[in-house]
Short mmCIF file of C-alpha atoms in Angstrom, two decimals:
data_model
loop_
_atom_site.label_atom_id
_atom_site.label_comp_id
_atom_site.label_asym_id
_atom_site.label_seq_id
_atom_site.Cartn_x
_atom_site.Cartn_y
_atom_site.Cartn_z
CA MET A 1 -21.22 -24.92 125.47
CA LEU A 2 -17.72 -24.55 124.06
CA THR A 3 -16.09 -21.19 123.44
CA ALA A 4 -12.57 -20.57 122.18
CA GLY A 5 -10.20 -17.70 122.86
CA LEU A 6 -7.44 -17.04 120.34
CA ASP A 7 -4.73 -14.57 121.40
CA ILE A 8 -2.50 -13.73 118.42
CA GLY A 9 0.48 -12.01 119.99
CA ALA A 10 3.63 -10.52 118.47
CA GLY A 11 5.74 -13.37 119.87
CA MET A 12 3.38 -16.30 120.54
CA THR A 13 -0.13 -17.23 119.48
CA LYS A 14 -2.19 -18.85 122.23
CA ALA A 15 -5.54 -20.66 122.02
CA VAL A 16 -7.79 -22.05 124.75
CA LEU A 17 -11.07 -23.92 124.73
CA MET A 18 -13.48 -23.45 127.64
CA GLU A 19 -16.67 -25.22 128.54
CA ASP A 20 -19.45 -23.02 129.97
CA ALA A 21 -16.89 -20.38 130.94
CA ARG A 22 -15.32 -22.68 133.47
CA ALA A 23 -13.21 -25.70 132.85
CA VAL A 24 -10.38 -25.41 130.40
CA THR A 25 -10.62 -28.22 127.89
CA ALA A 26 -7.41 -27.54 125.99
CA GLU A 27 -4.59 -25.02 125.54
CA THR A 28 -2.06 -24.58 122.75
CA ALA A 29 0.69 -22.10 121.95
CA VAL A 30 2.68 -21.68 118.72
CA ARG A 31 5.27 -19.12 117.58
CA SER A 32 3.61 -16.27 115.70
CA GLY A 33 6.30 -15.72 113.04
CA ALA A 34 5.81 -13.38 110.10
CA ASN A 35 2.28 -14.35 109.09
CA LEU A 36 -0.14 -13.81 111.95
CA GLY A 37 -3.14 -15.24 110.09
CA THR A 38 -1.25 -18.49 109.51
CA ALA A 39 -0.21 -18.57 113.18
CA GLY A 40 -3.84 -18.13 114.26
CA ALA A 41 -4.95 -20.98 112.01
CA ALA A 42 -2.11 -23.23 113.23
CA ALA A 43 -2.97 -22.59 116.88
CA MET A 44 -6.69 -23.28 116.29
CA ASP A 45 -5.94 -26.46 114.33
CA ALA A 46 -3.69 -27.70 117.13
CA LEU A 47 -6.29 -26.79 119.75
CA LEU A 48 -9.11 -28.61 117.98
CA ALA A 49 -6.89 -31.64 117.27
CA ALA A 50 -5.89 -31.82 120.96
CA ALA A 51 -9.55 -31.76 121.99
CA GLY A 52 -10.68 -34.09 119.17
CA LEU A 53 -13.13 -31.48 117.88
CA ARG A 54 -13.99 -29.61 114.70
CA ARG A 55 -14.45 -25.85 114.24
CA GLU A 56 -18.25 -26.21 114.11
CA ASP A 57 -18.22 -27.76 117.60
CA VAL A 58 -17.04 -24.42 118.96
CA ALA A 59 -20.08 -22.21 119.55
CA TYR A 60 -18.19 -18.92 119.68
CA LEU A 61 -14.62 -17.88 118.88
CA ALA A 62 -13.19 -14.58 120.10
CA THR A 63 -9.79 -13.29 118.97
CA THR A 64 -7.53 -10.84 120.78
CA GLY A 65 -3.95 -9.57 120.67
CA TYR A 66 -1.85 -7.70 118.15
CA GLY A 67 -2.99 -9.97 115.29
CA ARG A 68 -6.67 -10.24 116.27
CA TYR A 69 -7.87 -8.90 112.91
CA GLN A 70 -5.76 -11.42 110.97
CA TYR A 71 -7.98 -14.44 111.67
CA PRO A 72 -11.07 -14.22 109.44
CA SER A 73 -13.10 -17.09 110.86
CA ARG A 74 -13.76 -15.33 114.20
CA ASP A 75 -17.08 -14.37 115.77
CA ILE A 76 -15.68 -11.25 117.39
CA GLN A 77 -12.37 -9.49 118.13
CA ILE A 78 -11.77 -7.89 121.53
CA THR A 79 -8.85 -5.67 122.65
CA GLU A 80 -6.09 -7.35 124.64
CA VAL A 81 -6.55 -4.84 127.48
CA THR A 82 -10.07 -6.12 128.19
CA CYS A 83 -9.11 -9.76 127.66
CA SER A 84 -6.00 -9.74 129.90
CA GLY A 85 -8.11 -8.10 132.62
CA TYR A 86 -10.79 -10.80 132.52
CA GLY A 87 -8.20 -13.53 132.11
CA ALA A 88 -6.31 -12.32 135.18
CA ARG A 89 -9.56 -12.37 137.22
CA PHE A 90 -10.22 -15.92 136.03
CA LEU A 91 -6.78 -17.00 137.29
CA PHE A 92 -6.88 -14.92 140.50
CA PRO A 93 -10.37 -13.65 141.41
CA GLY A 94 -8.98 -11.08 143.89
CA THR A 95 -7.03 -9.25 141.15
CA ARG A 96 -7.29 -5.45 141.15
CA CYS A 97 -4.14 -4.62 139.22
CA VAL A 98 -2.88 -6.50 136.16
CA ILE A 99 0.60 -6.20 134.73
CA ASP A 100 0.94 -7.84 131.34
CA ILE A 101 4.38 -8.20 129.75
CA GLY A 102 4.47 -9.62 126.26
CA ALA A 103 7.06 -9.82 123.51
CA GLN A 104 6.40 -6.37 122.07
CA SER A 105 4.28 -4.53 124.55
CA SER A 106 3.64 -4.07 128.23
CA ARG A 107 0.43 -2.94 129.91
CA ALA A 108 -0.91 -2.12 133.33
CA MET A 109 -4.63 -2.23 134.10
CA HIS A 110 -6.55 -1.23 137.19
CA LEU A 111 -9.75 -3.26 137.68
CA ASP A 112 -12.81 -2.43 139.71
CA GLU A 113 -14.29 -4.91 142.22
CA ARG A 114 -16.22 -6.60 139.41
CA GLY A 115 -13.18 -7.05 137.21
CA ARG A 116 -13.90 -4.31 134.69
CA VAL A 117 -10.93 -2.28 133.44
CA ARG A 118 -11.16 1.17 135.01
CA LYS A 119 -7.84 2.57 133.82
CA PHE A 120 -4.98 1.29 131.70
CA LYS A 121 -1.61 2.39 130.35
CA MET A 122 0.43 0.65 127.72
CA ASN A 123 3.68 0.83 125.83
CA ASP A 124 3.62 -0.74 122.39
CA ARG A 125 5.82 1.80 120.57
CA CYS A 126 9.19 0.67 121.80
CA ALA A 127 10.80 -2.63 122.82
CA ALA A 128 12.09 -1.20 126.12
CA GLY A 129 10.07 -2.73 128.94
CA ALA A 130 8.96 -5.73 126.87
CA GLY A 131 10.18 -9.23 126.11
CA ARG A 132 12.17 -8.14 123.08
CA PHE A 133 14.45 -6.17 125.40
CA LEU A 134 15.35 -9.39 127.18
CA GLU A 135 15.78 -11.23 123.88
CA ARG A 136 18.32 -8.62 122.76
CA VAL A 137 20.22 -8.73 126.02
CA SER A 138 20.39 -12.53 125.95
CA ARG A 139 21.59 -12.36 122.34
CA GLY A 140 24.38 -9.99 123.41
CA LEU A 141 25.27 -12.43 126.18
CA GLU A 142 24.98 -15.45 123.86
CA ILE A 143 22.65 -17.40 126.12
CA GLU A 144 19.34 -19.16 125.45
CA VAL A 145 16.14 -17.26 126.28
CA THR A 146 14.95 -20.22 128.36
CA GLU A 147 18.02 -19.90 130.61
CA ILE A 148 17.41 -16.24 131.47
CA GLY A 149 15.13 -16.69 134.49
CA ARG A 150 17.24 -19.31 136.23
CA LEU A 151 20.50 -17.40 135.74
CA SER A 152 18.99 -14.10 136.85
CA LEU A 153 17.95 -15.62 140.19
CA GLU A 154 21.62 -16.43 140.86
CA ALA A 155 22.64 -12.77 140.68
CA THR A 156 24.43 -11.31 143.70
CA ASP A 157 25.02 -7.75 142.48
CA PRO A 158 22.67 -6.72 139.63
CA THR A 159 24.38 -4.59 136.97
CA VAL A 160 22.70 -1.29 136.20
CA ILE A 161 21.73 -1.27 132.51
CA SER A 162 21.78 2.40 131.59
CA SER A 163 20.43 2.06 128.02
CA ILE A 164 16.68 2.15 127.66
CA CYS A 165 16.72 1.13 123.99
CA ALA A 166 16.87 -2.65 123.48
CA VAL A 167 19.27 -2.32 120.55
CA ILE A 168 21.70 -0.06 122.42
CA ALA A 169 21.39 -2.26 125.53
CA GLU A 170 22.58 -5.23 123.45
CA SER A 171 25.88 -3.40 122.85
CA GLU A 172 26.01 -2.17 126.42
CA VAL A 173 25.87 -5.68 127.88
CA ILE A 174 28.75 -6.79 125.67
CA ASN A 175 30.82 -4.03 127.29
CA HIS A 176 29.70 -5.19 130.74
CA VAL A 177 30.94 -8.70 129.92
CA THR A 178 34.25 -7.27 128.70
CA GLU A 179 34.57 -5.37 131.97
CA GLY A 180 34.17 -8.65 133.85
CA ARG A 181 30.58 -8.41 135.08
CA ARG A 182 28.85 -11.77 135.63
CA VAL A 183 26.15 -12.85 133.18
CA GLU A 184 23.81 -13.54 136.12
CA ASP A 185 24.20 -9.97 137.39
CA ILE A 186 23.70 -8.47 133.94
CA LEU A 187 20.50 -10.47 133.43
CA ALA A 188 19.15 -9.41 136.81
CA GLY A 189 19.93 -5.83 135.78
CA ALA A 190 17.97 -6.32 132.56
CA HIS A 191 15.00 -7.68 134.53
CA LEU A 192 15.13 -4.67 136.87
CA SER A 193 15.25 -2.34 133.87
CA ILE A 194 12.06 -3.86 132.46
CA ALA A 195 10.49 -3.86 135.92
CA ASP A 196 11.24 -0.13 136.29
CA ARG A 197 9.44 0.68 133.08
CA VAL A 198 6.45 -1.56 133.78
CA VAL A 199 6.09 -0.37 137.37
CA ALA A 200 6.03 3.22 136.07
CA LEU A 201 3.01 2.22 133.96
CA ALA A 202 1.40 0.45 136.94
CA ARG A 203 1.82 3.49 139.22
CA GLN A 204 -0.02 5.60 136.66
CA VAL A 205 -3.09 3.36 136.86
CA GLY A 206 -2.76 2.68 140.61
CA VAL A 207 -1.13 -0.30 142.28
CA GLU A 208 -3.47 -2.13 144.64
CA ASP A 209 -3.51 -5.73 145.95
CA GLU A 210 -3.88 -8.21 144.43
CA VAL A 211 -1.42 -7.66 141.60
CA THR A 212 -1.42 -10.35 138.88
CA LEU A 213 1.28 -10.76 136.27
CA THR A 214 0.17 -12.05 132.87
CA GLY A 215 1.80 -12.51 129.47
CA GLY A 216 4.77 -14.54 128.29
CA LEU A 217 7.25 -13.00 130.71
CA ALA A 218 5.31 -14.32 133.70
CA ALA A 219 7.04 -17.64 133.01
CA ASP A 220 10.40 -15.99 133.73
CA ALA A 221 11.22 -16.32 137.44
CA GLY A 222 13.81 -13.56 137.25
CA MET A 223 11.18 -11.18 135.87
CA VAL A 224 8.78 -12.05 138.70
CA ARG A 225 11.45 -11.40 141.32
CA ALA A 226 12.48 -8.07 139.77
CA LEU A 227 8.85 -6.96 139.61
CA GLU A 228 8.23 -7.89 143.25
CA THR A 229 11.42 -6.06 144.25
CA ARG A 230 10.41 -2.87 142.49
CA LEU A 231 6.75 -3.02 143.56
CA GLY A 232 7.61 -3.96 147.13
CA ARG A 233 4.79 -6.50 147.20
CA LYS A 234 3.90 -10.03 146.14
CA VAL A 235 2.65 -10.67 142.64
CA ASN A 236 0.25 -13.48 141.62
CA VAL A 237 1.75 -15.75 138.99
CA SER A 238 0.03 -18.77 137.47
CA PRO A 239 1.61 -21.39 135.21
CA ASP A 240 -1.23 -20.41 132.83
CA ALA A 241 -0.34 -16.69 132.91
CA VAL A 242 0.64 -16.72 129.24
CA TYR A 243 -2.92 -17.81 128.37
CA ALA A 244 -4.62 -15.02 130.34
CA GLY A 245 -5.54 -13.06 127.21
CA ALA A 246 -6.94 -16.17 125.53
CA TYR A 247 -8.99 -17.06 128.64
CA GLY A 248 -10.34 -13.53 128.77
CA ALA A 249 -11.36 -13.79 125.10
CA ALA A 250 -13.07 -17.16 125.64
CA LEU A 251 -14.90 -15.85 128.73
CA LEU A 252 -16.09 -12.68 127.02
CA GLY A 253 -17.10 -14.79 124.02
CA HIS A 254 -19.23 -16.93 126.32
CA ARG A 255 -20.91 -13.83 127.71
CA ARG A 256 -21.71 -12.58 124.19
CA LEU A 257 -23.12 -15.95 123.28
CA LEU A 258 -25.45 -15.97 126.29
CA LYS A 259 -26.65 -12.46 125.41
CA ARG A 260 -27.29 -13.51 121.84
CA GLN A 261 -29.25 -16.56 122.97
CA ALA A 262 -31.31 -14.47 125.41
CA ALA A 263 -32.20 -11.95 122.71
CA MET B 1 41.05 9.69 117.89
CA ASP B 2 37.31 9.40 117.37
CA VAL B 3 36.19 6.31 119.27
CA GLY B 4 32.66 5.67 118.10
CA SER B 5 30.21 3.00 119.22
CA THR B 6 30.79 1.12 115.97
CA ALA B 7 34.03 2.36 114.36
CA THR B 8 37.19 3.96 115.72
CA LYS B 9 38.83 6.57 113.50
CA ALA B 10 42.22 8.28 113.64
CA VAL B 11 43.47 11.34 111.76
CA LEU B 12 47.09 12.43 111.99
CA LEU B 13 47.95 16.03 111.08
CA ASP B 14 51.36 17.47 110.29
CA MET B 15 52.39 20.79 111.87
CA ASP B 16 50.92 22.69 108.90
CA GLY B 17 47.52 21.09 109.41
CA GLY B 18 47.78 18.76 106.42
CA VAL B 19 46.38 15.22 106.79
CA SER B 20 49.34 12.80 107.00
CA ALA B 21 47.31 9.64 107.57
CA THR B 22 43.90 8.27 108.47
CA ALA B 23 42.96 4.87 109.89
CA ILE B 24 39.73 3.12 110.79
CA SER B 25 38.68 -0.15 112.40
CA ALA B 26 35.63 -1.66 114.05
CA THR B 27 35.50 -0.70 117.74
CA GLY B 28 34.27 -4.09 118.96
CA ALA B 29 33.90 -4.95 122.61
CA ASN B 30 37.43 -3.96 123.67
CA VAL B 31 37.33 -0.21 123.20
CA ILE B 32 40.79 0.48 124.64
CA ALA B 33 42.44 -2.07 122.35
CA ALA B 34 40.64 -0.61 119.31
CA ALA B 35 41.96 2.88 120.13
CA GLY B 36 45.55 1.59 120.43
CA ARG B 37 45.30 -0.43 117.22
CA VAL B 38 43.89 2.38 115.09
CA PHE B 39 46.37 4.90 116.48
CA SER B 40 49.32 2.64 115.60
CA GLU B 41 47.92 2.03 112.15
CA ALA B 42 47.67 5.76 111.49
CA CYS B 43 51.26 6.26 112.69
CA LYS B 44 52.43 3.49 110.41
CA GLY B 45 50.54 5.08 107.52
CA ALA B 46 52.31 8.38 108.13
CA GLY B 47 55.67 6.65 108.57
CA VAL B 48 56.18 7.92 112.13
CA GLU B 49 56.73 6.25 115.48
CA ASP B 50 53.87 6.42 118.01
CA HIS B 51 55.93 8.60 120.37
CA GLU B 52 56.54 11.21 117.67
CA VAL B 53 52.89 12.30 117.88
CA SER B 54 52.91 15.44 120.05
CA TYR B 55 49.33 15.64 121.20
CA VAL B 56 46.36 13.28 121.07
CA ILE B 57 42.76 14.30 121.64
CA GLY B 58 40.04 11.71 122.15
CA THR B 59 36.48 12.29 121.05
CA GLY B 60 33.34 10.22 120.57
CA TYR B 61 31.49 7.78 122.75
CA GLY B 62 34.74 6.14 123.96
CA ARG B 63 36.87 9.28 124.29
CA TYR B 64 37.81 8.46 127.87
CA LYS B 65 39.03 5.04 126.75
CA VAL B 66 42.03 6.42 124.87
CA PRO B 67 44.69 5.82 127.52
CA PHE B 68 47.35 7.72 125.57
CA GLY B 69 45.06 10.74 124.99
CA HIS B 70 46.21 14.07 126.44
CA ALA B 71 42.71 15.54 126.50
CA GLN B 72 39.11 14.89 125.50
CA VAL B 73 36.78 17.08 123.50
CA THR B 74 33.10 16.28 122.85
CA GLU B 75 32.20 14.96 119.42
CA ILE B 76 29.84 17.90 118.93
CA SER B 77 32.74 20.39 118.97
CA CYS B 78 34.98 18.10 116.92
CA HIS B 79 32.37 17.53 114.22
CA ALA B 80 31.72 21.26 113.93
CA LYS B 81 35.41 22.06 113.61
CA GLY B 82 36.15 19.19 111.21
CA ALA B 83 33.11 19.80 108.98
CA ALA B 84 33.90 23.53 108.69
CA SER B 85 37.39 22.60 107.58
CA VAL B 86 36.29 20.11 104.90
CA PHE B 87 33.37 22.27 103.71
CA PRO B 88 33.97 25.89 104.77
CA GLY B 89 30.41 26.90 103.85
CA THR B 90 28.91 24.53 106.45
CA LYS B 91 26.14 26.05 108.56
CA THR B 92 24.33 22.86 109.57
CA ILE B 93 25.68 19.37 110.24
CA VAL B 94 23.78 16.12 110.31
CA ASP B 95 25.93 13.41 111.86
CA ILE B 96 24.58 9.87 111.74
CA GLY B 97 26.74 7.36 113.55
CA GLY B 98 26.36 3.78 114.68
CA GLN B 99 24.34 4.57 117.75
CA ASP B 100 23.42 8.23 117.69
CA THR B 101 22.29 11.06 115.45
CA LYS B 102 23.18 14.70 115.93
CA ALA B 103 22.09 17.98 114.41
CA ILE B 104 24.60 20.79 114.89
CA LYS B 105 24.34 24.46 113.97
CA VAL B 106 27.76 25.85 113.18
CA GLY B 107 29.11 29.40 113.39
CA PRO B 108 31.44 31.04 110.84
CA GLY B 109 34.63 29.83 112.54
CA GLY B 110 33.45 26.23 112.93
CA GLU B 111 32.18 26.80 116.46
CA VAL B 112 29.02 25.15 117.82
CA VAL B 113 26.04 27.50 117.98
CA ASP B 114 23.40 24.93 118.93
CA PHE B 115 22.93 21.19 118.80
CA CYS B 116 20.38 18.49 119.34
CA MET B 117 20.94 14.76 119.57
CA ASN B 118 19.33 11.38 119.88
CA ASP B 119 21.48 8.86 121.71
CA LYS B 120 18.72 7.23 123.75
CA CYS B 121 17.14 5.16 121.03
CA ALA B 122 18.48 3.35 117.97
CA ALA B 123 15.71 4.67 115.71
CA GLY B 124 17.22 6.95 113.09
CA THR B 125 20.80 5.76 113.63
CA GLY B 126 23.18 3.35 111.93
CA ARG B 127 21.90 0.51 114.12
CA PHE B 128 18.55 0.86 112.39
CA LEU B 129 20.22 0.28 109.01
CA GLU B 130 22.27 -2.60 110.42
CA ALA B 131 19.09 -4.26 111.66
CA ALA B 132 17.43 -3.87 108.26
CA ALA B 133 20.48 -5.26 106.47
CA ALA B 134 20.64 -8.26 108.83
CA VAL B 135 16.96 -9.12 108.38
CA LEU B 136 17.28 -8.89 104.59
CA ASP B 137 20.54 -10.84 104.66
CA LEU B 138 22.45 -8.07 102.88
CA LYS B 139 25.73 -6.34 103.65
CA LEU B 140 25.50 -2.94 105.31
CA SER B 141 27.63 -1.55 102.49
CA GLU B 142 25.16 -2.60 99.78
CA ILE B 143 21.76 -1.59 101.15
CA GLY B 144 22.11 2.07 100.13
CA ASP B 145 22.65 1.15 96.48
CA VAL B 146 19.81 -1.39 96.56
CA SER B 147 17.46 1.25 97.98
CA LEU B 148 18.21 3.54 95.02
CA ARG B 149 16.61 0.99 92.67
CA SER B 150 13.21 1.41 94.34
CA THR B 151 10.28 2.57 92.24
CA ASN B 152 7.59 2.30 94.91
CA PRO B 153 9.00 3.07 98.39
CA LEU B 154 7.08 1.51 101.27
CA LYS B 155 6.12 3.42 104.35
CA ILE B 156 7.72 1.97 107.48
CA THR B 157 5.22 2.56 110.29
CA ASN B 158 7.20 1.44 113.33
CA VAL B 159 9.72 3.69 115.04
CA CYS B 160 11.41 1.08 117.22
CA THR B 161 14.29 -0.70 115.48
CA VAL B 162 13.33 -4.01 117.04
CA PHE B 163 9.76 -3.74 115.76
CA VAL B 164 10.92 -2.65 112.32
CA GLU B 165 12.71 -5.99 111.98
CA SER B 166 9.34 -7.73 112.38
CA GLU B 167 7.73 -5.21 110.05
CA ILE B 168 10.31 -5.97 107.34
CA ILE B 169 9.69 -9.71 107.72
CA SER B 170 5.95 -9.09 107.28
CA HIS B 171 6.61 -7.02 104.14
CA LEU B 172 8.76 -9.82 102.73
CA ALA B 173 6.05 -12.37 103.57
CA ARG B 174 3.61 -10.25 101.57
CA GLY B 175 5.97 -10.30 98.59
CA GLU B 176 7.15 -6.69 98.68
CA LYS B 177 10.39 -5.91 96.86
CA VAL B 178 13.58 -5.62 98.88
CA GLU B 179 14.50 -2.28 97.25
CA ASP B 180 11.11 -0.78 98.12
CA ILE B 181 11.43 -1.92 101.74
CA LEU B 182 14.96 -0.50 101.95
CA ARG B 183 13.99 2.80 100.42
CA GLY B 184 11.27 3.01 103.07
CA VAL B 185 13.86 2.32 105.77
CA HIS B 186 16.16 5.07 104.44
CA ASN B 187 13.24 7.49 104.19
CA ALA B 188 12.29 6.72 107.80
CA ILE B 189 15.80 7.59 109.03
CA ALA B 190 15.85 10.73 106.87
CA GLY B 191 12.53 11.77 108.41
CA ARG B 192 13.86 11.41 111.94
CA SER B 193 17.13 13.19 111.10
CA VAL B 194 15.33 16.10 109.49
CA ALA B 195 13.04 16.42 112.54
CA LEU B 196 16.19 16.72 114.66
CA LEU B 197 17.71 19.26 112.22
CA ARG B 198 14.56 21.42 112.36
CA ARG B 199 15.10 21.86 116.08
CA VAL B 200 18.42 23.64 115.49
CA GLY B 201 17.32 25.25 112.21
CA ILE B 202 18.27 24.19 108.69
CA ASP B 203 20.55 26.59 106.83
CA ALA B 204 22.53 25.71 103.70
CA GLU B 205 25.12 24.42 103.41
CA VAL B 206 24.24 21.17 105.11
CA THR B 207 27.15 18.77 105.67
CA PHE B 208 26.53 15.09 106.32
CA THR B 209 29.08 13.37 108.57
CA GLY B 210 29.46 10.04 110.37
CA GLY B 211 29.66 6.48 109.15
CA VAL B 212 26.18 6.51 107.61
CA SER B 213 27.23 9.35 105.26
CA ARG B 214 29.04 6.70 103.17
CA ASN B 215 25.64 5.27 102.26
CA LEU B 216 24.50 6.85 98.98
CA GLY B 217 20.89 5.81 99.54
CA MET B 218 20.94 7.76 102.79
CA VAL B 219 22.45 10.82 101.08
CA ARG B 220 19.69 10.74 98.48
CA ALA B 221 16.92 10.19 101.06
CA LEU B 222 18.19 13.16 103.09
CA GLU B 223 18.45 15.38 100.03
CA ASP B 224 14.91 14.47 98.98
CA ARG B 225 13.53 15.19 102.42
CA LEU B 226 15.47 18.45 102.82
CA ALA B 227 15.02 19.54 99.19
CA LEU B 228 18.65 20.66 99.44
CA LYS B 229 22.02 19.36 98.29
CA VAL B 230 24.04 17.81 101.08
CA ASN B 231 27.86 17.98 101.32
CA VAL B 232 29.59 14.62 101.58
CA SER B 233 33.18 13.64 100.97
CA GLU B 234 35.53 10.74 101.50
CA MET B 235 36.54 12.49 104.73
CA SER B 236 32.95 12.51 106.05
CA GLN B 237 33.47 9.56 108.36
CA TYR B 238 36.71 11.10 109.67
CA VAL B 239 35.29 14.55 110.38
CA GLY B 240 35.13 13.98 114.16
CA ALA B 241 38.72 12.73 114.28
CA LEU B 242 39.83 15.57 112.01
CA GLY B 243 38.26 18.14 114.33
CA ALA B 244 39.95 16.50 117.33
CA ALA B 245 43.32 16.61 115.54
CA MET B 246 42.78 20.30 114.71
CA PHE B 247 42.16 21.05 118.39
CA ALA B 248 45.29 19.07 119.23
CA LEU B 249 47.32 21.08 116.73
CA GLU B 250 46.06 24.37 118.24
CA ARG B 251 47.12 23.22 121.67
CA VAL B 252 50.58 22.24 120.44
CA LYS B 253 50.98 25.62 118.76
CA HIS B 254 49.88 27.38 121.94
CA GLY B 255 52.45 25.49 123.91
CA ALA B 256 50.29 23.02 125.77
CA PRO B 257 52.22 20.77 128.16
CA LEU B 258 53.19 17.44 126.62
CA PRO B 259 53.32 14.63 129.14
CA THR B 260 55.45 11.74 127.93
CA ALA B 261 54.64 9.05 130.51
CA VAL B 262 51.31 8.31 128.82
CA ARG B 263 53.08 6.77 125.84
CA ALA B 264 53.92 3.68 127.89
CA VAL B 265 50.21 3.14 128.50
CA ALA B 266 49.54 3.25 124.77
CA ASP B 267 52.20 0.59 124.16
CA ALA B 268 50.68 -1.61 126.84
CA HIS B 269 47.38 -1.56 124.96
CA GLY B 270 48.47 -2.84 121.62
CA GLY B 271 50.39 0.11 120.19
CA HIS B 272 53.52 -1.45 118.65
#
């Protein structure tokens, strides 16, 4: 039985197709842009095209993320907190603490031994501690977002970024460059700044092994290192971390479908 | 010298306290160079040599980056003093600059009674307007006038400047009018500024200072929210520098020491 998970985020829209809650048949990701409904449709079209399927072949479609209400042809919408939790357990079954860093929000969840979210904290009011912070800093430094992780790992003396606000930090880093600080050190400083804010969220819910990082920033090696530095422990990172929310949605969709069939 | 996060301003006073010259320029990344450049421009405007200026006080975000400054005074004190000079009835000041917003309660002699500021977050500051202008592909100088054409202001729900950029794009995608979006943006800043003002207490007259006071849409949004007239003048952006120059003049008149060696530093940083 095929179920789909569609995670319409502020930065990227991700879609996955799962068979019987196990194997992943296909994954796609597109930029969300201004119209989240359009992004959801584009991601689903690409997903179905990649798998050679039609919408009616998918038994159940669950949406999640910031734009989860913007895709009308869904069977259910589920909060991203629940979905990232289940998605993280799918990637790393020993997960007890999930840190999710997306474009516009960051979250920390504490899971019980069965993977249910027991406690969570999130910041979605302010770009500090989220991907947009890094985007602003890289804009101030005039470097590509894709270069950030690699450069950050080459830092030798991370610069302290004193501004919390992403917009003010953009000006601050220009001053750091003028004062002769290295781009690598400034980027590592930006990663540590985000890590500080996210770890503060994680401490509120309780940090316990295993810790799994999900969301778009999990693909950034500099972010992973900064997080491990501030947490003082290893963090699970999968190449599929960005799809965690979509996996969670597809898995929870499968569960709903089974319940419906049993009823 | 008022070295702000966005613009650097200079006011030169004669010994009677009359304004001899003003100058302004974007601060840019090299703060020290901006201070030297604006100072020299003001001197040129007044027809004096740099070294003829007896006493220089730095204020603002970059006040310690004025190498030829004899002293520094916080922008809170300078705004209070300057605003009370331009509008003697001033009891409350709202100062909206490039990167911070301040509410200041002023005593009868232009002294600071209380103040409150936001310099941690770009929401409610000039940066917020800059972001809106950039997303809408308009000049910062024209958005105030455009906002005044609005008939149906939108409510901006995000606080974070970064998120508001996305919110504006979504409004545009839905076909909302640019003037209605902009009026919503101005109203949002006015709302945050008034919340700050309430913490120090709002007593008429209210004087609006800082770079954003040049924006007529912002003046109107503030007046609507306060239900009060707000003082603005062509000197509004120079109020901090004016206050600093007034403090400098007092020190000269009270015989403050006048080191001369610092002049060489000013010349080294672009003062010709």
